[in-house]
Amino acid sequence: MVNKNIDIIELIEKARKKDQKAFNTLLNTYWSDVFRFQLSKTENEDEAEDITIKTFSKAFDKIHLYNERYNFKTWLISISKNIFLDHLRKQRTNTISINKKESEAYKIFDETPSAEDQLIIEQNLAQLLNYLKQLKPHYQEIINLRYFREMSYKEMADKLNEPMSNIKVKLLRAKKLLAEIIEKSSKNDFKNK
């Protein structure tokens, strides 16, 4: 038991230095604990998995804040609990009335893009590809496999020879980094206007 604690502290130190193997080992060590906790709360495997992914993503982003006086698993569970509570709050605020007479559900649109729409889509795709090039190669690859080649998580895990839980967390991290790049670029564009 003592050896395990020493190993975990070493892994946390390596993770703080952005060591990907340390992140993967921590993820594999604690994934089932966090997932079981969430499954007991949500009673829905998809929701539990989604919140578990968010838990690890947030924990890895905030790992520099972890205090060694506390058990790492307890720290992860407390992060997971907060994400679950946020998830519940969002569900409550996203509940909308379906009885509105002018509801979008009653309007029928022609979904075929016009020539102008197609041009905008192509320009946006070119811009997106430029943003993607700013990511590290392993993040580019994971986004490419999921969104451009439309692979399932299982297919991605098989292709990259990694556990599915790692794939999900890497994809979440890649999307977060991409969002930051886009936001930064948008702010720069706004300043230059």
mmCIF file of C-alpha atoms in Angstrom:
data_model
loop_
_atom_site.group_PDB
_atom_site.id
_atom_site.type_symbol
_atom_site.label_atom_id
_atom_site.label_comp_id
_atom_site.label_asym_id
_atom_site.label_seq_id
_atom_site.Cartn_x
_atom_site.Cartn_y
_atom_site.Cartn_z
ATOM 1 C CA MET A 1 0.000 0.000 0.000
ATOM 2 C CA VAL A 2 2.812 2.428 0.881
ATOM 3 C CA ASN A 3 4.561 1.680 -2.429
ATOM 4 C CA LYS A 4 1.383 2.442 -4.340
ATOM 5 C CA ASN A 5 1.075 5.853 -2.634
ATOM 6 C CA ILE A 6 4.714 6.670 -3.415
ATOM 7 C CA ASP A 7 4.147 5.616 -7.039
ATOM 8 C CA ILE A 8 1.021 7.784 -7.287
ATOM 9 C CA ILE A 9 2.861 10.817 -5.893
ATOM 10 C CA GLU A 10 5.675 10.239 -8.407
ATOM 11 C CA LEU A 11 3.109 9.960 -11.202
ATOM 12 C CA ILE A 12 1.420 13.187 -10.079
ATOM 13 C CA GLU A 13 4.797 14.964 -10.101
ATOM 14 C CA LYS A 14 5.485 13.700 -13.624
ATOM 15 C CA ALA A 15 1.964 14.690 -14.717
ATOM 16 C CA ARG A 16 2.593 18.199 -13.389
ATOM 17 C CA LYS A 17 5.533 18.311 -15.795
ATOM 18 C CA LYS A 18 3.141 17.367 -18.652
ATOM 19 C CA ASP A 19 4.363 13.744 -18.887
ATOM 20 C CA GLN A 20 1.743 12.023 -21.099
ATOM 21 C CA LYS A 21 2.584 8.510 -19.820
ATOM 22 C CA ALA A 22 1.969 9.673 -16.238
ATOM 23 C CA PHE A 23 -1.415 11.105 -17.273
ATOM 24 C CA ASN A 24 -2.311 7.821 -18.986
ATOM 25 C CA THR A 25 -1.280 5.748 -15.948
ATOM 26 C CA LEU A 26 -3.306 7.948 -13.570
ATOM 27 C CA LEU A 27 -6.257 7.763 -15.948
ATOM 28 C CA ASN A 28 -6.085 3.965 -16.175
ATOM 29 C CA THR A 29 -5.604 3.618 -12.398
ATOM 30 C CA TYR A 30 -8.600 5.742 -11.391
ATOM 31 C CA TRP A 31 -10.970 5.548 -14.395
ATOM 32 C CA SER A 32 -13.172 2.767 -12.994
ATOM 33 C CA ASP A 33 -13.453 4.445 -9.553
ATOM 34 C CA VAL A 34 -14.685 7.725 -11.037
ATOM 35 C CA PHE A 35 -16.894 5.974 -13.607
ATOM 36 C CA ARG A 36 -18.565 3.799 -10.920
ATOM 37 C CA PHE A 37 -19.161 6.891 -8.777
ATOM 38 C CA GLN A 38 -20.827 8.684 -11.688
ATOM 39 C CA LEU A 39 -22.834 5.641 -12.731
ATOM 40 C CA SER A 40 -24.277 5.467 -9.211
ATOM 41 C CA LYS A 41 -25.303 9.140 -9.540
ATOM 42 C CA THR A 42 -26.572 9.282 -13.131
ATOM 43 C CA GLU A 43 -27.740 5.670 -13.602
ATOM 44 C CA ASN A 44 -26.869 6.238 -17.271
ATOM 45 C CA GLU A 45 -23.662 4.802 -18.778
ATOM 46 C CA ASP A 46 -23.290 7.483 -21.467
ATOM 47 C CA GLU A 47 -23.731 10.352 -19.012
ATOM 48 C CA ALA A 48 -21.424 8.666 -16.488
ATOM 49 C CA GLU A 49 -18.762 8.212 -19.170
ATOM 50 C CA ASP A 50 -19.118 11.808 -20.383
ATOM 51 C CA ILE A 51 -18.774 13.219 -16.854
ATOM 52 C CA THR A 52 -15.848 10.881 -16.131
ATOM 53 C CA ILE A 53 -14.039 12.198 -19.229
ATOM 54 C CA LYS A 54 -14.697 15.782 -18.118
ATOM 55 C CA THR A 55 -13.458 14.908 -14.628
ATOM 56 C CA PHE A 56 -10.094 13.690 -15.879
ATOM 57 C CA SER A 57 -9.753 16.574 -18.292
ATOM 58 C CA LYS A 58 -10.377 19.100 -15.518
ATOM 59 C CA ALA A 59 -8.162 17.217 -13.049
ATOM 60 C CA PHE A 60 -5.283 17.152 -15.527
ATOM 61 C CA ASP A 61 -5.742 20.856 -16.270
ATOM 62 C CA LYS A 62 -5.714 21.640 -12.523
ATOM 63 C CA ILE A 63 -3.227 19.004 -11.349
ATOM 64 C CA HIS A 64 -0.866 21.748 -10.144
ATOM 65 C CA LEU A 65 -3.525 22.569 -7.505
ATOM 66 C CA TYR A 66 -3.597 19.031 -6.057
ATOM 67 C CA ASN A 67 -2.524 18.896 -2.399
ATOM 68 C CA GLU A 68 -0.623 15.701 -1.447
ATOM 69 C CA ARG A 69 -2.172 15.720 2.045
ATOM 70 C CA TYR A 70 -5.366 14.392 0.456
ATOM 71 C CA ASN A 71 -5.933 11.092 -1.288
ATOM 72 C CA PHE A 72 -5.770 11.546 -5.085
ATOM 73 C CA LYS A 73 -8.881 9.407 -5.607
ATOM 74 C CA THR A 74 -10.819 11.588 -3.123
ATOM 75 C CA TRP A 75 -9.672 14.691 -5.016
ATOM 76 C CA LEU A 76 -10.851 13.185 -8.331
ATOM 77 C CA ILE A 77 -14.217 12.195 -6.856
ATOM 78 C CA SER A 78 -14.769 15.714 -5.482
ATOM 79 C CA ILE A 79 -14.047 17.188 -8.937
ATOM 80 C CA SER A 80 -16.400 14.626 -10.461
ATOM 81 C CA LYS A 81 -19.112 15.463 -7.922
ATOM 82 C CA ASN A 82 -18.886 19.178 -8.804
ATOM 83 C CA ILE A 83 -19.089 18.432 -12.529
ATOM 84 C CA PHE A 84 -22.142 16.249 -11.864
ATOM 85 C CA LEU A 85 -23.823 19.083 -9.921
ATOM 86 C CA ASP A 86 -23.083 21.520 -12.765
ATOM 87 C CA HIS A 87 -24.523 18.964 -15.177
ATOM 88 C CA LEU A 88 -27.742 18.801 -13.126
ATOM 89 C CA ARG A 89 -28.030 22.602 -13.048
ATOM 90 C CA LYS A 90 -27.608 22.816 -16.818
ATOM 91 C CA GLN A 91 -30.264 20.149 -17.352
ATOM 92 C CA ARG A 92 -32.728 22.155 -15.277
ATOM 93 C CA THR A 93 -32.052 25.417 -17.122
ATOM 94 C CA ASN A 94 -32.156 23.756 -20.551
ATOM 95 C CA THR A 95 -35.706 22.522 -20.057
ATOM 96 C CA ILE A 96 -37.867 24.423 -22.539
ATOM 97 C CA SER A 97 -41.559 24.597 -23.361
ATOM 98 C CA ILE A 98 -42.635 22.694 -26.462
ATOM 99 C CA ASN A 99 -46.021 24.427 -26.611
ATOM 100 C CA LYS A 100 -44.837 27.665 -28.224
ATOM 101 C CA LYS A 101 -46.909 28.292 -31.344
ATOM 102 C CA GLU A 102 -43.982 29.895 -33.146
ATOM 103 C CA SER A 103 -41.686 27.018 -32.175
ATOM 104 C CA GLU A 104 -38.922 26.162 -34.624
ATOM 105 C CA ALA A 105 -40.237 22.588 -34.613
ATOM 106 C CA TYR A 106 -43.272 23.681 -36.653
ATOM 107 C CA LYS A 107 -41.294 25.505 -39.329
ATOM 108 C CA ILE A 108 -39.971 23.545 -42.286
ATOM 109 C CA PHE A 109 -36.800 24.757 -43.946
ATOM 110 C CA ASP A 110 -35.049 23.768 -47.148
ATOM 111 C CA GLU A 111 -31.771 22.432 -45.775
ATOM 112 C CA THR A 112 -29.953 22.431 -49.134
ATOM 113 C CA PRO A 113 -27.132 24.986 -48.875
ATOM 114 C CA SER A 114 -27.249 27.833 -51.381
ATOM 115 C CA ALA A 115 -24.176 28.745 -53.459
ATOM 116 C CA GLU A 116 -23.349 31.442 -50.869
ATOM 117 C CA ASP A 117 -23.777 28.966 -47.999
ATOM 118 C CA GLN A 118 -21.483 26.479 -49.753
ATOM 119 C CA LEU A 119 -18.802 29.159 -50.176
ATOM 120 C CA ILE A 120 -19.055 30.071 -46.478
ATOM 121 C CA ILE A 121 -18.824 26.376 -45.505
ATOM 122 C CA GLU A 122 -15.692 25.937 -47.662
ATOM 123 C CA GLN A 123 -14.091 29.100 -46.238
ATOM 124 C CA ASN A 124 -14.892 27.954 -42.699
ATOM 125 C CA LEU A 125 -13.417 24.527 -43.416
ATOM 126 C CA ALA A 126 -10.204 26.107 -44.761
ATOM 127 C CA GLN A 127 -10.042 28.324 -41.650
ATOM 128 C CA LEU A 128 -10.663 25.315 -39.388
ATOM 129 C CA LEU A 129 -7.848 23.385 -41.088
ATOM 130 C CA ASN A 130 -5.517 26.350 -40.460
ATOM 131 C CA TYR A 131 -6.469 26.277 -36.769
ATOM 132 C CA LEU A 132 -5.932 22.505 -36.641
ATOM 133 C CA LYS A 133 -2.381 22.923 -37.982
ATOM 134 C CA GLN A 134 -1.568 24.905 -34.822
ATOM 135 C CA LEU A 135 -2.221 21.823 -32.636
ATOM 136 C CA LYS A 136 0.461 19.265 -31.798
ATOM 137 C CA PRO A 137 0.484 16.351 -34.319
ATOM 138 C CA HIS A 138 -1.105 13.792 -31.926
ATOM 139 C CA TYR A 139 -4.030 16.170 -31.300
ATOM 140 C CA GLN A 140 -4.392 16.827 -35.042
ATOM 141 C CA GLU A 141 -4.517 13.085 -35.645
ATOM 142 C CA ILE A 142 -7.162 12.405 -33.016
ATOM 143 C CA ILE A 143 -9.452 15.173 -34.337
ATOM 144 C CA ASN A 144 -8.870 13.995 -37.906
ATOM 145 C CA LEU A 145 -9.810 10.392 -37.038
ATOM 146 C CA ARG A 146 -12.952 11.378 -35.132
ATOM 147 C CA TYR A 147 -14.393 14.228 -37.176
ATOM 148 C CA PHE A 148 -12.972 13.934 -40.683
ATOM 149 C CA ARG A 149 -12.699 10.151 -40.967
ATOM 150 C CA GLU A 150 -15.713 9.685 -38.646
ATOM 151 C CA MET A 151 -14.207 6.776 -36.694
ATOM 152 C CA SER A 152 -15.834 5.459 -33.542
ATOM 153 C CA TYR A 153 -13.949 5.618 -30.251
ATOM 154 C CA LYS A 154 -13.317 1.877 -30.536
ATOM 155 C CA GLU A 155 -11.903 2.183 -34.067
ATOM 156 C CA MET A 156 -9.652 5.026 -32.890
ATOM 157 C CA ALA A 157 -8.475 2.996 -29.875
ATOM 158 C CA ASP A 158 -7.651 0.052 -32.152
ATOM 159 C CA LYS A 159 -5.858 2.218 -34.724
ATOM 160 C CA LEU A 160 -3.802 4.125 -32.133
ATOM 161 C CA ASN A 161 -3.343 1.048 -29.910
ATOM 162 C CA GLU A 162 -4.515 2.922 -26.796
ATOM 163 C CA PRO A 163 -7.319 2.361 -24.269
ATOM 164 C CA MET A 164 -10.629 3.952 -25.233
ATOM 165 C CA SER A 165 -10.619 6.077 -22.067
ATOM 166 C CA ASN A 166 -7.308 7.673 -23.161
ATOM 167 C CA ILE A 167 -8.736 8.381 -26.609
ATOM 168 C CA LYS A 168 -11.757 10.143 -25.115
ATOM 169 C CA VAL A 169 -9.704 12.315 -22.785
ATOM 170 C CA LYS A 170 -7.203 13.191 -25.551
ATOM 171 C CA LEU A 171 -10.084 14.119 -27.858
ATOM 172 C CA LEU A 172 -11.642 16.292 -25.152
ATOM 173 C CA ARG A 173 -8.273 17.975 -24.550
ATOM 174 C CA ALA A 174 -7.716 18.460 -28.309
ATOM 175 C CA LYS A 175 -11.146 20.086 -28.678
ATOM 176 C CA LYS A 176 -10.434 22.361 -25.721
ATOM 177 C CA LEU A 177 -7.068 23.438 -27.156
ATOM 178 C CA LEU A 178 -8.657 23.997 -30.569
ATOM 179 C CA ALA A 179 -11.384 26.141 -28.989
ATOM 180 C CA GLU A 180 -8.690 28.224 -27.260
ATOM 181 C CA ILE A 181 -6.850 28.719 -30.578
ATOM 182 C CA ILE A 182 -10.078 29.786 -32.310
ATOM 183 C CA GLU A 183 -11.020 32.129 -29.455
ATOM 184 C CA LYS A 184 -7.555 33.705 -29.434
ATOM 185 C CA SER A 185 -7.677 34.180 -33.208
ATOM 186 C CA SER A 186 -11.176 35.699 -33.000
ATOM 187 C CA LYS A 187 -9.977 38.201 -30.383
ATOM 188 C CA ASN A 188 -7.007 39.119 -32.596
ATOM 189 C CA ASP A 189 -9.323 39.547 -35.609
ATOM 190 C CA PHE A 190 -11.604 41.771 -33.528
ATOM 191 C CA LYS A 191 -8.642 43.922 -32.365
ATOM 192 C CA ASN A 192 -7.427 44.319 -35.959
ATOM 193 C CA LYS A 193 -10.795 45.653 -37.161
#
